[in-house]
Structures are given as C-alpha cells and as structure tokens.
Amino acid sequence: EEMIIKFGQDPKIVAIGETGLDNYHKETSFTLQQERFRRHIRASKKLKKPLIVHTRQAQKETIAILKEEGANEIGGVLHCF
C-alpha cells in the first residue's frame, strides 16, 4: 500500500489501477487478489484519486469489497469481460 501511495502522489497519476478481481484466469490466488484489491482501494482513498476496476467472474465479490472498503468515497470506473 505504501508503494502505491508513494508513486500515486505524482500529479501525472490521475487514477489508481487497473485493479480488481479476476476469477477466470487462475494464475494468482483469489485470496491474494482480494488482499491486493483492498490495498489499492485504501491507497486510492488516501490519495483521493479514483479507481480503475476490472472484474471477471467475480462481480459479487468485487461489489462486496468495494462496499466494505468504502470505495464510494472516491468513485472510478468498473468494467468486466
């Protein structure tokens, strides 16, 4: 989370992401994806920059984490395939 904040402070960075959950490709554990997604949301809130969110076959989990982490405070773009 600290590294995201460090690099995200650059004024050229206008949003945080692409982040999110993908349950279609099984290359990264779903638990690890969820942890990283939460870190991105928290960093986005601290930086006051919107999120760019990808979700694939994980819509319910994505929405649940966005709500739990209060992502509505920062907004952003959500897309899926």
Short mmCIF file of C-alpha atoms in Angstrom, two decimals:
data_model
loop_
_atom_site.label_atom_id
_atom_site.label_comp_id
_atom_site.label_asym_id
_atom_site.label_seq_id
_atom_site.Cartn_x
_atom_site.Cartn_y
_atom_site.Cartn_z
CA GLU A 1 0.00 0.00 0.00
CA GLU A 2 2.87 2.36 0.84
CA MET A 3 4.45 1.91 -2.62
CA ILE A 4 1.14 2.65 -4.32
CA ILE A 5 0.81 5.84 -2.30
CA LYS A 6 4.42 6.82 -2.98
CA PHE A 7 4.07 6.53 -6.75
CA GLY A 8 0.45 7.69 -6.77
CA GLN A 9 1.41 11.12 -5.43
CA ASP A 10 2.87 12.06 -8.80
CA PRO A 11 0.47 14.64 -10.33
CA LYS A 12 0.65 12.75 -13.64
CA ILE A 13 -1.12 9.81 -11.97
CA VAL A 14 -4.83 10.54 -12.24
CA ALA A 15 -6.28 7.21 -11.03
CA ILE A 16 -5.29 4.00 -9.25
CA GLY A 17 -5.46 0.75 -11.17
CA GLU A 18 -6.15 -1.24 -13.06
CA THR A 19 -7.07 -3.33 -10.06
CA GLY A 20 -9.81 -5.76 -9.13
CA LEU A 21 -10.67 -9.43 -9.18
CA ASP A 22 -10.47 -11.99 -11.96
CA ASN A 23 -11.79 -15.45 -11.19
CA TYR A 24 -11.46 -16.56 -14.81
CA HIS A 25 -7.67 -16.71 -15.05
CA LYS A 26 -6.36 -18.81 -12.16
CA GLU A 27 -2.77 -17.51 -12.29
CA THR A 28 -2.94 -15.65 -8.95
CA SER A 29 -4.74 -16.97 -5.88
CA PHE A 30 -8.13 -15.38 -5.35
CA THR A 31 -7.24 -14.60 -1.72
CA LEU A 32 -4.12 -12.71 -2.84
CA GLN A 33 -6.15 -10.82 -5.45
CA GLN A 34 -8.61 -9.73 -2.74
CA GLU A 35 -5.80 -8.53 -0.45
CA ARG A 36 -4.19 -6.53 -3.26
CA PHE A 37 -7.54 -5.10 -4.32
CA ARG A 38 -8.18 -3.86 -0.78
CA ARG A 39 -4.72 -2.23 -0.70
CA HIS A 40 -5.44 -0.41 -3.94
CA ILE A 41 -8.78 0.85 -2.61
CA ARG A 42 -7.21 2.12 0.63
CA ALA A 43 -4.40 3.84 -1.28
CA SER A 44 -6.90 5.39 -3.68
CA LYS A 45 -8.85 6.82 -0.76
CA LYS A 46 -5.72 8.24 0.86
CA LEU A 47 -4.64 9.80 -2.44
CA LYS A 48 -8.17 10.98 -3.24
CA LYS A 49 -7.88 9.50 -6.72
CA PRO A 50 -10.47 7.31 -8.47
CA LEU A 51 -10.11 3.58 -9.04
CA ILE A 52 -9.99 1.74 -12.34
CA VAL A 53 -11.52 -1.66 -11.53
CA HIS A 54 -11.55 -4.86 -13.58
CA THR A 55 -13.76 -7.77 -12.60
CA ARG A 56 -14.29 -11.06 -14.36
CA GLN A 57 -16.40 -13.86 -12.95
CA ALA A 58 -16.13 -12.15 -9.55
CA GLN A 59 -18.81 -9.46 -9.67
CA LYS A 60 -20.39 -10.27 -6.27
CA GLU A 61 -17.02 -10.38 -4.52
CA THR A 62 -15.90 -7.16 -6.23
CA ILE A 63 -19.01 -5.25 -5.18
CA ALA A 64 -18.78 -6.61 -1.63
CA ILE A 65 -15.15 -5.46 -1.23
CA LEU A 66 -15.88 -2.06 -2.77
CA LYS A 67 -18.68 -1.58 -0.21
CA GLU A 68 -16.66 -2.91 2.74
CA GLU A 69 -13.73 -0.62 1.92
CA GLY A 70 -15.89 2.48 1.32
CA ALA A 71 -14.82 2.91 -2.30
CA ASN A 72 -17.90 5.06 -2.94
CA GLU A 73 -15.89 7.90 -1.37
CA ILE A 74 -13.58 8.04 -4.39
CA GLY A 75 -15.51 6.73 -7.39
CA GLY A 76 -13.95 5.45 -10.57
CA VAL A 77 -14.59 3.13 -13.49
CA LEU A 78 -15.72 -0.50 -13.28
CA HIS A 79 -15.51 -2.82 -16.27
CA CYS A 80 -15.73 -6.54 -16.87
CA PHE A 81 -15.35 -9.08 -19.66
#
